[in-house]
CSV table of C-alpha atoms and ligand atoms in Angstrom, one decimal:
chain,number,residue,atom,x,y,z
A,1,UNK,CA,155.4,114.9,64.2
A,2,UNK,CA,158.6,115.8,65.5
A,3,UNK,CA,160.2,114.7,68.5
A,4,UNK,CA,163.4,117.0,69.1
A,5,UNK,CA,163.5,119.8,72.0
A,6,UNK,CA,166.2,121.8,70.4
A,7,UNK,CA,165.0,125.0,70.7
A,8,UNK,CA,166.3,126.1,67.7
A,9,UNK,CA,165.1,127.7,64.3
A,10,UNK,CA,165.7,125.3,61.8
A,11,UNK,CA,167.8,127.0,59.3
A,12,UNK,CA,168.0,125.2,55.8
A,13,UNK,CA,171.3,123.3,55.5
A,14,UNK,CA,173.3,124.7,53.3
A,15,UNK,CA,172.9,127.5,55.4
A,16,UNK,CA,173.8,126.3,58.7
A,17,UNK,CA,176.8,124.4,57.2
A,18,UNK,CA,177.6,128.1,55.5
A,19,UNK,CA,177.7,129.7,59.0
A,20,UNK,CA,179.9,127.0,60.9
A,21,UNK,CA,182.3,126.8,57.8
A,22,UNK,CA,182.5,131.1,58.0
A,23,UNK,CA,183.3,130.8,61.2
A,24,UNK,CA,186.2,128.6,60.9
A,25,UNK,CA,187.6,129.9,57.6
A,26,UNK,CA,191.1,131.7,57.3
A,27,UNK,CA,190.2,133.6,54.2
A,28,UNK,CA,186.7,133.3,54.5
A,29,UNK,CA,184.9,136.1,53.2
A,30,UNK,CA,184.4,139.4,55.0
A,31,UNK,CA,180.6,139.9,54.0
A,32,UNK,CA,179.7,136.1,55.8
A,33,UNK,CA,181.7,136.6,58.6
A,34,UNK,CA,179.4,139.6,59.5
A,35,UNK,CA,176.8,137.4,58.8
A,36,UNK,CA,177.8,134.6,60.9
A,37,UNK,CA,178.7,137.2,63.8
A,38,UNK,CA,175.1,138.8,63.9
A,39,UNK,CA,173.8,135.3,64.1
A,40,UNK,CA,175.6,134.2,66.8
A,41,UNK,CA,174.7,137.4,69.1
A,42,UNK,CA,170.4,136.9,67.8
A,43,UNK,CA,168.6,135.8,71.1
A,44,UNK,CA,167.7,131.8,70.5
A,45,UNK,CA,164.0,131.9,69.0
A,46,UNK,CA,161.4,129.4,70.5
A,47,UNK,CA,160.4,127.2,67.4
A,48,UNK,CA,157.4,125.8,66.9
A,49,UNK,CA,158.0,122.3,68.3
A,50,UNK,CA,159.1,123.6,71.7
A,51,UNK,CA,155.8,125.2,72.3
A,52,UNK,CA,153.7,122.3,72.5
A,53,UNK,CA,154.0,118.7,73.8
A,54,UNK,CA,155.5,116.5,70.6
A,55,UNK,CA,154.1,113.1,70.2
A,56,UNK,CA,154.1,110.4,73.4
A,57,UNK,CA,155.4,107.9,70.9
A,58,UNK,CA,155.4,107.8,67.1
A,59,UNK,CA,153.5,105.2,65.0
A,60,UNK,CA,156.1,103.0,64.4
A,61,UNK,CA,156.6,99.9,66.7
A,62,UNK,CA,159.5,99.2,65.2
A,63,UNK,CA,161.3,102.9,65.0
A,64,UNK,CA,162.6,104.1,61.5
A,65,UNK,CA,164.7,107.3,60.5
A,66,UNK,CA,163.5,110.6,60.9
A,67,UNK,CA,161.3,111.5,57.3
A,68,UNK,CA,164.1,114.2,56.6
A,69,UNK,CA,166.8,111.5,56.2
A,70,UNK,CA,164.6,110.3,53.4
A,71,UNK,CA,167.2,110.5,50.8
A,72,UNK,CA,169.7,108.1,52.5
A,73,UNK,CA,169.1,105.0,51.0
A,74,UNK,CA,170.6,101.8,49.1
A,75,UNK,CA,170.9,102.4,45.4
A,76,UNK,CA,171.3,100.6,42.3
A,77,UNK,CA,174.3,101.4,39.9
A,78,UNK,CA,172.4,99.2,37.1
A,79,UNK,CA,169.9,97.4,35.9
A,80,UNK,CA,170.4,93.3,35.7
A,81,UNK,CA,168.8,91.1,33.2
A,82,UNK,CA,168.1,88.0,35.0
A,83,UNK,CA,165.2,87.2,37.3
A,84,UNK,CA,166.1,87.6,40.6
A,85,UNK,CA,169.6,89.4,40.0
A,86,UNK,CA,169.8,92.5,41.9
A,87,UNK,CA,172.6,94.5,43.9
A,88,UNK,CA,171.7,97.8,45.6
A,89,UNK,CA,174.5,99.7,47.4
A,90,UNK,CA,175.4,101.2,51.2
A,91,UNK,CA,175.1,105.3,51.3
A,92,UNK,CA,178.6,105.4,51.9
A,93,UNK,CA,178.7,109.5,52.0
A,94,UNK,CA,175.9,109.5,54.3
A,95,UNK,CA,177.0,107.3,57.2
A,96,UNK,CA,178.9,108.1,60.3
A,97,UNK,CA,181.4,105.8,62.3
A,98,UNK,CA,182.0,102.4,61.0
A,99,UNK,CA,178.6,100.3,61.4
A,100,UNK,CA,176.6,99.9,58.7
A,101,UNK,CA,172.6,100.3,59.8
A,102,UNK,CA,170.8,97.1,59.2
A,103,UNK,CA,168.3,98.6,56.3
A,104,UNK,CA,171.1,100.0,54.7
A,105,UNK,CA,173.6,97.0,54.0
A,106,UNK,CA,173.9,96.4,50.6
A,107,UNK,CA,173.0,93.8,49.0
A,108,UNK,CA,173.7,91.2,46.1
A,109,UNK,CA,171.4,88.7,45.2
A,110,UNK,CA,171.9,86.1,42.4
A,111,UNK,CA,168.3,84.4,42.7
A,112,UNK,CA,166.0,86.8,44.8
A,113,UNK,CA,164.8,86.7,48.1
A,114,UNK,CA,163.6,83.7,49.5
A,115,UNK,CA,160.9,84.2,52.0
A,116,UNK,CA,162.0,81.4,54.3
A,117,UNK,CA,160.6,79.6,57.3
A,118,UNK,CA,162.7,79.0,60.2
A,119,UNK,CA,160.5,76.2,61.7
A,120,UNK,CA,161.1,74.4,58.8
A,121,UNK,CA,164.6,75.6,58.0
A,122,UNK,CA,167.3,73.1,58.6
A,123,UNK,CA,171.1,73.5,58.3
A,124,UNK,CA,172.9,69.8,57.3
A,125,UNK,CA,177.1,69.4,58.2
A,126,UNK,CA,177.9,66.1,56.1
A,127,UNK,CA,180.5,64.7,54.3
A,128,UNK,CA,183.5,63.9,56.2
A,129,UNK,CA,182.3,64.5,59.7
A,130,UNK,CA,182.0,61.5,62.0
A,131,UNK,CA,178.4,62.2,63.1
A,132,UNK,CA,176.5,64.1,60.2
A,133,UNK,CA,173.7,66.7,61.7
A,134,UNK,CA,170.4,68.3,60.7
A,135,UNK,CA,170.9,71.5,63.0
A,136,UNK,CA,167.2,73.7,63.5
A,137,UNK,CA,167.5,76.8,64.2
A,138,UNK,CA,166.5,76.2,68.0
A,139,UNK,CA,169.4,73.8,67.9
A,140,UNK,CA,171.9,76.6,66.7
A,141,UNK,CA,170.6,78.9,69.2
A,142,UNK,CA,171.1,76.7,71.7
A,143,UNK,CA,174.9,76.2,71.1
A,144,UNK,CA,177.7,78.7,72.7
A,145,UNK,CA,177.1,82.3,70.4
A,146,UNK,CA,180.2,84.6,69.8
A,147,UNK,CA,179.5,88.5,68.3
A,148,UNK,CA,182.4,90.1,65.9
A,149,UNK,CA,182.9,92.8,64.4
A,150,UNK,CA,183.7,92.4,60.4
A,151,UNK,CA,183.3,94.3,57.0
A,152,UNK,CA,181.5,92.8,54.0
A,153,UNK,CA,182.6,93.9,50.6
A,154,UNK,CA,181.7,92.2,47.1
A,155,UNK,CA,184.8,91.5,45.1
A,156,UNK,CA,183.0,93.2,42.2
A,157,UNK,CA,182.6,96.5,44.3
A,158,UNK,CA,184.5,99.4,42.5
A,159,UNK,CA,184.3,97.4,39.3
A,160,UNK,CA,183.4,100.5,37.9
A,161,UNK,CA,187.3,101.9,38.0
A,162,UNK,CA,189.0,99.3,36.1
A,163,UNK,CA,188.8,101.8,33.3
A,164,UNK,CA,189.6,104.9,34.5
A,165,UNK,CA,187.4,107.7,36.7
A,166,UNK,CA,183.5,106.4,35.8
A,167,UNK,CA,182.3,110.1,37.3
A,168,UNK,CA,180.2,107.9,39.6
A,169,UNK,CA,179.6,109.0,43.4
A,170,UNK,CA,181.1,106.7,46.5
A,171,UNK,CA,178.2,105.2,46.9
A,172,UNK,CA,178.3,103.8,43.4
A,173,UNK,CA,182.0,103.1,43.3
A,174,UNK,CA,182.2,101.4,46.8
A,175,UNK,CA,178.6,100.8,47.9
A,176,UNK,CA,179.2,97.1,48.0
A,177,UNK,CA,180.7,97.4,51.3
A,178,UNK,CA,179.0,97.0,54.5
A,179,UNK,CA,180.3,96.4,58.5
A,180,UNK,CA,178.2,94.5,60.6
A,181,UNK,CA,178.6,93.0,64.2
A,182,UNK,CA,177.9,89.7,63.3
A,183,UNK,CA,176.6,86.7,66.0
A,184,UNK,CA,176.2,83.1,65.6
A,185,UNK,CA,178.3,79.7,66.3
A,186,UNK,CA,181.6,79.2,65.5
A,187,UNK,CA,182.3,76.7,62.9
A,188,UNK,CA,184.9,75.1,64.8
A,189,UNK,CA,181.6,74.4,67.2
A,190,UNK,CA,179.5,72.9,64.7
A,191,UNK,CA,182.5,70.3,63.6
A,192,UNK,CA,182.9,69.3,66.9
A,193,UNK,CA,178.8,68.9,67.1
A,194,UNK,CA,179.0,67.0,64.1
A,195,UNK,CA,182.5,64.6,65.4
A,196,UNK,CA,184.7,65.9,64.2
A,197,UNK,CA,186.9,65.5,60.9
A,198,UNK,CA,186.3,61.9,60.0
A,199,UNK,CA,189.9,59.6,60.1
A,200,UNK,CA,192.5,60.3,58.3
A,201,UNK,CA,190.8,64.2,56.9
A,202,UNK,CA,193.2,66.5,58.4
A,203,UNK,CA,192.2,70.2,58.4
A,204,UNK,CA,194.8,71.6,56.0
A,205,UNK,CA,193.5,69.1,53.2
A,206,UNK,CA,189.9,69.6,53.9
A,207,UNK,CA,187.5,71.9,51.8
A,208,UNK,CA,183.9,73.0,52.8
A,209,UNK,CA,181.3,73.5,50.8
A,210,UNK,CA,178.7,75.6,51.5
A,211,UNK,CA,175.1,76.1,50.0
A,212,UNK,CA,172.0,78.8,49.7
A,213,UNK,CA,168.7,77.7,50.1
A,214,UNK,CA,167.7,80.5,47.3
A,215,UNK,CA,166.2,79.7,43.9
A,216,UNK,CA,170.2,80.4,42.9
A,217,UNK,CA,171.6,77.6,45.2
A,218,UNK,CA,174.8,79.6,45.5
A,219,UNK,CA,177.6,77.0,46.3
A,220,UNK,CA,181.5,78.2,47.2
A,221,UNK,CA,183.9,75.4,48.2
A,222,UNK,CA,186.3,77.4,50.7
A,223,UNK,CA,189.5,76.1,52.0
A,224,UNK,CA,188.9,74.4,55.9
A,225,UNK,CA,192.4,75.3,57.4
A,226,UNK,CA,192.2,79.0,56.8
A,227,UNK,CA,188.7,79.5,57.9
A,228,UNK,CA,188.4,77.3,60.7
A,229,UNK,CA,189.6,79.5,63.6
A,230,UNK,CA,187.1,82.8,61.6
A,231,UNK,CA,184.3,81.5,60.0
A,232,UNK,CA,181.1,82.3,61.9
A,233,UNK,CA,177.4,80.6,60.9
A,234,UNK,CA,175.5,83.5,61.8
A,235,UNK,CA,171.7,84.3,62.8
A,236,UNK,CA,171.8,87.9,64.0
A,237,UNK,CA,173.8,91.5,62.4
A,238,UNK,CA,173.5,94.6,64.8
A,239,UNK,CA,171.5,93.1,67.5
A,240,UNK,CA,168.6,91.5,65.9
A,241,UNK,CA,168.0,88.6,63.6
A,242,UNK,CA,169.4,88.7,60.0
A,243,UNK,CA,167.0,91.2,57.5
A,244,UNK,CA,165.9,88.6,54.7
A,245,UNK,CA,167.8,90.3,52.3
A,246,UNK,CA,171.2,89.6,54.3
A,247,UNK,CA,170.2,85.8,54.7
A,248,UNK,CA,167.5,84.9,57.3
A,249,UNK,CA,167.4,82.8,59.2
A,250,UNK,CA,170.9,81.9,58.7
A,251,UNK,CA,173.9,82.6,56.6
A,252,UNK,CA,177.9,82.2,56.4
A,253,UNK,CA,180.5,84.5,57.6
A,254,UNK,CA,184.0,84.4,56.6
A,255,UNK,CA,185.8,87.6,57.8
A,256,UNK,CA,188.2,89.2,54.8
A,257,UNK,CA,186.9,86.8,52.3
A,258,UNK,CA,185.3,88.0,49.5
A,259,UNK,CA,180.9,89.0,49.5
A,260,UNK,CA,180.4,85.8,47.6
A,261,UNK,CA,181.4,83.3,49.9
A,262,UNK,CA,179.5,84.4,52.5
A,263,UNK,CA,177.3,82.1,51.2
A,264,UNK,CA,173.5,83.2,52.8
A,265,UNK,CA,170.5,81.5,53.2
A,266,UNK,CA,172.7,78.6,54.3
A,267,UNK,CA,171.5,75.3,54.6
A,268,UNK,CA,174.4,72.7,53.9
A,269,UNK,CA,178.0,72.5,54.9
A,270,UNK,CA,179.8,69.6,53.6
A,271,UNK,CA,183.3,68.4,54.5
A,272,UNK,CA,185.0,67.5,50.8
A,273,UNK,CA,188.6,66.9,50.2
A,274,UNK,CA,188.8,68.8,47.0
A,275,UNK,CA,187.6,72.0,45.7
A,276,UNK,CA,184.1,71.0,44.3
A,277,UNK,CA,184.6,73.5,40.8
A,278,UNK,CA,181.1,75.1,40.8
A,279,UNK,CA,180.0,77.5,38.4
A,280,UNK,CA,180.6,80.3,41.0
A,281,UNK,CA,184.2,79.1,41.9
A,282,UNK,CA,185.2,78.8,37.7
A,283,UNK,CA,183.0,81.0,35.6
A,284,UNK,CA,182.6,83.3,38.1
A,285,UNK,CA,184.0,85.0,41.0
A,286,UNK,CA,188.1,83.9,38.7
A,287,UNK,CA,190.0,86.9,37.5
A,288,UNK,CA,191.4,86.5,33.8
A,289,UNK,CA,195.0,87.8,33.9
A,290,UNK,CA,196.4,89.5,30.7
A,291,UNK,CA,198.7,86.5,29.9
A,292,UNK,CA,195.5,84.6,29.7
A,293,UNK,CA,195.2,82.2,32.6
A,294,UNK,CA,193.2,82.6,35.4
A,295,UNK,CA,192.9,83.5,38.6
A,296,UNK,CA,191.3,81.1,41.0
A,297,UNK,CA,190.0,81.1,44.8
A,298,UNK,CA,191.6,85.0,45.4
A,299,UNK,CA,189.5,84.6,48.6
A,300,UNK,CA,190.8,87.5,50.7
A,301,UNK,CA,189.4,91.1,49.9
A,302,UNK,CA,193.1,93.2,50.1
A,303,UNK,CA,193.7,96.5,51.9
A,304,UNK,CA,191.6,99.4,50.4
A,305,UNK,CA,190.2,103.1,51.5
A,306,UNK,CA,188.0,105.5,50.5
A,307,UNK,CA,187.3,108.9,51.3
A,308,UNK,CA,183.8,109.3,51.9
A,309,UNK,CA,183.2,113.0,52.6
A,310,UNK,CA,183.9,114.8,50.8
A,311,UNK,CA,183.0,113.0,47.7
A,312,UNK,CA,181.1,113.1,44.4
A,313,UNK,CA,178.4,114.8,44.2
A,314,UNK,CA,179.1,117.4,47.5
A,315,UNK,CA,180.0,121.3,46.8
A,316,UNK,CA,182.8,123.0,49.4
A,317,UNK,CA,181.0,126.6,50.1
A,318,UNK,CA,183.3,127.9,51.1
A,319,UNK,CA,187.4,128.9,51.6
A,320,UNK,CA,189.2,127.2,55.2
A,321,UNK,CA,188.8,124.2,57.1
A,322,UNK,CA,187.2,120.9,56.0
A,323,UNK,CA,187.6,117.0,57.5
A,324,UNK,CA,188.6,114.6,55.5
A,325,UNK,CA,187.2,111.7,56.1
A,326,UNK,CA,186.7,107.9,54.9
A,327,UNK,CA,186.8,104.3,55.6
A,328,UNK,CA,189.5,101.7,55.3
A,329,UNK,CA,189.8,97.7,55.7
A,330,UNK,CA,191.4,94.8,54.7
A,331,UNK,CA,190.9,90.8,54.9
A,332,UNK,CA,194.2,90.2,56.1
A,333,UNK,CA,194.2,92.0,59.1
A,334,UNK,CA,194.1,95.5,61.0
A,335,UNK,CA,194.9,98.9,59.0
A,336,UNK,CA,197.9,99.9,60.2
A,337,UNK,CA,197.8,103.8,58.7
A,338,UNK,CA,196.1,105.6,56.1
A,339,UNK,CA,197.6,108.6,54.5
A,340,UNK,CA,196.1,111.5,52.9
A,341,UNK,CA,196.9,113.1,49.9
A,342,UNK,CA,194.9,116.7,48.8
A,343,UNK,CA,197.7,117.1,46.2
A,344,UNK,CA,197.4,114.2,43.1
A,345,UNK,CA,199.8,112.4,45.8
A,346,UNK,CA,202.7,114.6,45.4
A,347,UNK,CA,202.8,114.5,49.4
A,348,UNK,CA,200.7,113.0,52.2
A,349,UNK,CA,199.8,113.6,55.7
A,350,UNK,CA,198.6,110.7,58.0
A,351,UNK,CA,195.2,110.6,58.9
A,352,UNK,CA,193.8,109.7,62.7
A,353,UNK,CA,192.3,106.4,63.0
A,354,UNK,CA,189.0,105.7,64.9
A,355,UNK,CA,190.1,103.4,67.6
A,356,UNK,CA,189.3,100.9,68.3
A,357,UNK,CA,190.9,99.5,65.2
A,358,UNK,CA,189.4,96.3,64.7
A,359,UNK,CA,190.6,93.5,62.6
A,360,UNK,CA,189.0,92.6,59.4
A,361,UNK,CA,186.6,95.6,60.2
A,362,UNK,CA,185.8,99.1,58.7
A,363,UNK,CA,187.8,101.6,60.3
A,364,UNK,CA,187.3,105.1,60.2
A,365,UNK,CA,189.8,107.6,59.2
A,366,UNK,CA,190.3,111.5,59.4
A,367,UNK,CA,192.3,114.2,58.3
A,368,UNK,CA,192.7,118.0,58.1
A,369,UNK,CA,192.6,120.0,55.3
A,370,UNK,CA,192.2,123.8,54.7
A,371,UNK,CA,190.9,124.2,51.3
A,372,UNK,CA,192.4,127.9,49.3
A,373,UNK,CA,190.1,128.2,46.3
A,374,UNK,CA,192.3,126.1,44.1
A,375,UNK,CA,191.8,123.0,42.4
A,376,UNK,CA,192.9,120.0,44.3
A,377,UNK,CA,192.9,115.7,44.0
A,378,UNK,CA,191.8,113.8,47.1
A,379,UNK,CA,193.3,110.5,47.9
A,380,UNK,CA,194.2,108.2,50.4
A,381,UNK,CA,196.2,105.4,50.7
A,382,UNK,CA,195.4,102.5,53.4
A,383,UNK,CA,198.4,100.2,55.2
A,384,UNK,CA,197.4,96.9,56.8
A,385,UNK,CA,198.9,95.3,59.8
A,386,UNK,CA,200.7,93.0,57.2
A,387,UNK,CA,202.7,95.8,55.8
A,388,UNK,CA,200.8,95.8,52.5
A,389,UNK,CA,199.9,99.2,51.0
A,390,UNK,CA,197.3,99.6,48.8
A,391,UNK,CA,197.7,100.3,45.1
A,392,UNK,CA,198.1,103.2,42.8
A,393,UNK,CA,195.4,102.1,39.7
A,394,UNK,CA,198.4,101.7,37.7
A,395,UNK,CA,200.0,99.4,39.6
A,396,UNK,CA,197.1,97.2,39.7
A,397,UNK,CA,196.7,97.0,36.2
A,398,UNK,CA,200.3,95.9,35.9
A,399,UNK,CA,199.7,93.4,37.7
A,400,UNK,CA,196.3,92.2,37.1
A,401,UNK,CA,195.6,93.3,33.2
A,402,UNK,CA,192.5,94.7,32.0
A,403,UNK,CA,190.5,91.5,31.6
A,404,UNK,CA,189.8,91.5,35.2
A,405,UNK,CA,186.4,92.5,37.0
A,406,UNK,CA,186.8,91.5,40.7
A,407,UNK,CA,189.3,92.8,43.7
A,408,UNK,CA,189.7,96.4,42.4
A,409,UNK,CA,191.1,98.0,45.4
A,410,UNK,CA,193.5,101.0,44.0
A,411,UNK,CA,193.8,104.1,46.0
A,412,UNK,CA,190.6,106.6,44.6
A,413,UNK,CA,191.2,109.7,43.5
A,414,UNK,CA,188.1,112.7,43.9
A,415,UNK,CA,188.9,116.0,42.1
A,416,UNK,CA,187.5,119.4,43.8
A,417,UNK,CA,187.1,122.1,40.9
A,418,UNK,CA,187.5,126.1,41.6
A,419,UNK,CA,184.1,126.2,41.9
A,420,UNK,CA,184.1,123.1,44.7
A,421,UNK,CA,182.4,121.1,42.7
A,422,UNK,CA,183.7,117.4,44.0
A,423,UNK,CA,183.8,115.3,40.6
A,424,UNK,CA,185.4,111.3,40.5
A,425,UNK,CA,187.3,112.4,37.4
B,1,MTE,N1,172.7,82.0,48.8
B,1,MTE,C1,173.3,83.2,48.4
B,1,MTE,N2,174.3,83.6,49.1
B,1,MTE,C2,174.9,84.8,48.7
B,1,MTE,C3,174.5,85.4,47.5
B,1,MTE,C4,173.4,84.9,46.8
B,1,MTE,O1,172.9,85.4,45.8
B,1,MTE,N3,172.8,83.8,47.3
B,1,MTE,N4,175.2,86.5,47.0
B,1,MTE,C5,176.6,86.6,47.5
B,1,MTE,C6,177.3,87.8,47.1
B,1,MTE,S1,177.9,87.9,45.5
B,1,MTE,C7,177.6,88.8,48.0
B,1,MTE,S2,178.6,90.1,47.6
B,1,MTE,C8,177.1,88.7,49.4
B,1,MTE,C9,176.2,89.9,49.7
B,1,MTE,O2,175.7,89.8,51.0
B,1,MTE,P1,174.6,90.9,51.4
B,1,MTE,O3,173.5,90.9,50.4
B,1,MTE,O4,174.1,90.5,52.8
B,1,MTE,O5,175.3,92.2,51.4
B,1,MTE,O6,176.3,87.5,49.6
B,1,MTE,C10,176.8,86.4,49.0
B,1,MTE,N5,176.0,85.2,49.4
B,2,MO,MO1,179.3,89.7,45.4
């Protein structure tokens, strides 16, 4: 049953789209504008759904998106061997503002989904704490809460680039990308629970590691100094309790560090002195340069955009005006601009930014552009708040090789054909 009181025909949408574009076009064609004009002027009809009461409720005690929306969903770029191993990826072209909807936050699991109890869940701060603690989660929620705003990006997303255009859409380029607000206890709050540092640790010498209570045990040793004042040990995204997939009942957040160290499921902090070397830390999750040595603990996610509409996979119907829109972030900080290019980047225009601009968030961009019929490249080119500006592809690859698979973030280029076909070519 539908709900809505819009009383409306409901035109298919290609051809509402065709009659607000027509209206707004420069050149548009004479032939739709007549259209568009007699449509306008046709007294409103009374659809079927405003004749009769719609449902009091619908079935669904906890609400889900309207049946039409049916086709915005996570996706899978690939298939993955091992038992458990799974990524599916955020509808990027299909989302609005910066918040990423709870059932459509990517995901990346190493070991599956653990279907955990939080009665008998326990999170344990040892090591080099004076007082070592078995938190429960009545315990956590208990303690002072804080709420923040921050984006959550695997350092594998856009992987797919390293070699040149893959012709995938946004959502399979950049899907591993999510923005939640995020609430739980400080860390800083759980040290002090726990004591403190124990005599003589000091915080700039002090690692922490932290482990999954999944079949994969995923363990990141992260440096204490730089995540002290950040890191959140979170219970709730959007409002409402962590989705199992995203770590319930508990996980780890570090704002602007990459996916993998947001380490979920969490069960054990420990206060080390040293980097503990885990598989995840040296076989994975390092960057092999071209001059052959490695790249270890990159931990921040750098400044990136994306321009999400339009993208792969959409068709421009016609001549004149079109937004161009996307999202840009970075783990050092704010974005500071983001620039638009509908030329190959032979010149630029700044975007507007959604305020308010949030640090070590998604923030949403938007630009102008009046498309003539000819072929054109669509890119944009994010700034942080540290003065960094993101990449051109070669640029990266100068500097990182080709042996690399994590931290792509060079500027992304779409291609709209004469036809307005939007192609990543
Ligand atoms: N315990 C545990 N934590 C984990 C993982 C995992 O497999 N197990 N995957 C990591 C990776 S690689 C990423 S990118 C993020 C993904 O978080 P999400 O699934 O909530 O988007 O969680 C990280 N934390
Ligand atoms: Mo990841």
């Amino acid at each position: 049953m539908m709900n809505s009181r819009k009383p409306q025909p409901d035109p298919p949408p290609s051809r509402g789209r065709r009659r607000l574009l027509g209206g707004l076009a420069a050149g548009g064609l004479a032939a739709s504008q007549a259209t568009a004009a007699a449509e306008l002027l046709r007294p409103l009809d009374v659809a079927p759904w405003s004749r009769t009461p719609g449902a009091p409720t619908l079935d669904h005690p906890y609400g889900v998106p309207s049946p039409r929306e049916a086709n915005v969903v996570r996706r899978s770029a690939r298939a993955w061997p091992l038992p458990g191993a799974a990524s599916s990826m955020t509808p990027l072209a299909d989302l609005h503002g910066t918040l990423t909807p709870n059932g459509l936050v990517y995901e990346r699991h190493h070991g599956g989904v653990p279907d955990i109890d939080p009665e008998q869940h326990r999170l344990a701060l040892h090591g080099l704490v004076r007082a070592p603690k078995l938190f429960t989660m009545d315990d956590l929620l208990r303690l002072p809460s804080e709420s923040r705003i921050h984006f959550l990006e695997c350092s594998g997303n856009t992987g797919s680039e390293w070699n040149g255009p893959s012709g995938l859409p946004v959502q399979l380029t950049h899907g591993l990308l999510s923005c939640c607000e995020w609430t739980g206890v400080r860390l800083s709050t759980l040290l002090e629970e726990a004591g403190g540092l124990s005599n003589p640790l000091k915080p700039e010498s002090g690692w922490l590691l932290a482990e999954g209570a999944d079949a994969a045990a995923m363990t990141r040793s992260l440096p204490l100094e730089r995540i002290l004042d950040s890191a959140l040990v979170v219970y709730a995204q959007n409002g409402e309790r962590l989705r199992p997939e995203n770590g319930y009942p508990l996980r780890l957040i570090v704002p602007g560090f990459e996916g993998n160290t947001n380490v979920k499921w969490l069960r054990r902090l420990k206060v080390v002195d040293a980097p503990l070397q885990t598989r995840e830390e040296t076989s994975k999750y390092t960057s092999l340069l071209a001059n052959g040595s490695a790249r270890q603990f990159a931990f921040v996610m750098d400044a990136k955009s994306v321009i999400t509409r339009p993208s792969p996979g959409h068709r421009l119907s016609t001549h004149g005006y079109y937004p161009i829109t996307g999202l840009a972030w970075s783990g050092r900080g704010t974005i500071r601009k983001v620039e638009v290019s509908t030329d190959g980047g032979a010149t630029w225009q700044l975007a507007r930014l959604q305020g308010p601009v949030a640090d070590r968030a998604l923030t949403r961009f938007q630009a102008d552009w009046r498309w003539n019929g000819g072929p054109a490249a669509l890119l944009s080119r994010a700034t942080d708040s540290t003065g960094y500006v993101q990449p051109t592809r070669a640029e990266l690859v100068a500097a990182r090789g080709l042996n690399s698979q994590y931290h792509y973030n060079a500027i992304q280029q779409w291609r709209v054909g004469e036809n307005g076909e939007v192609r990543n070519a």
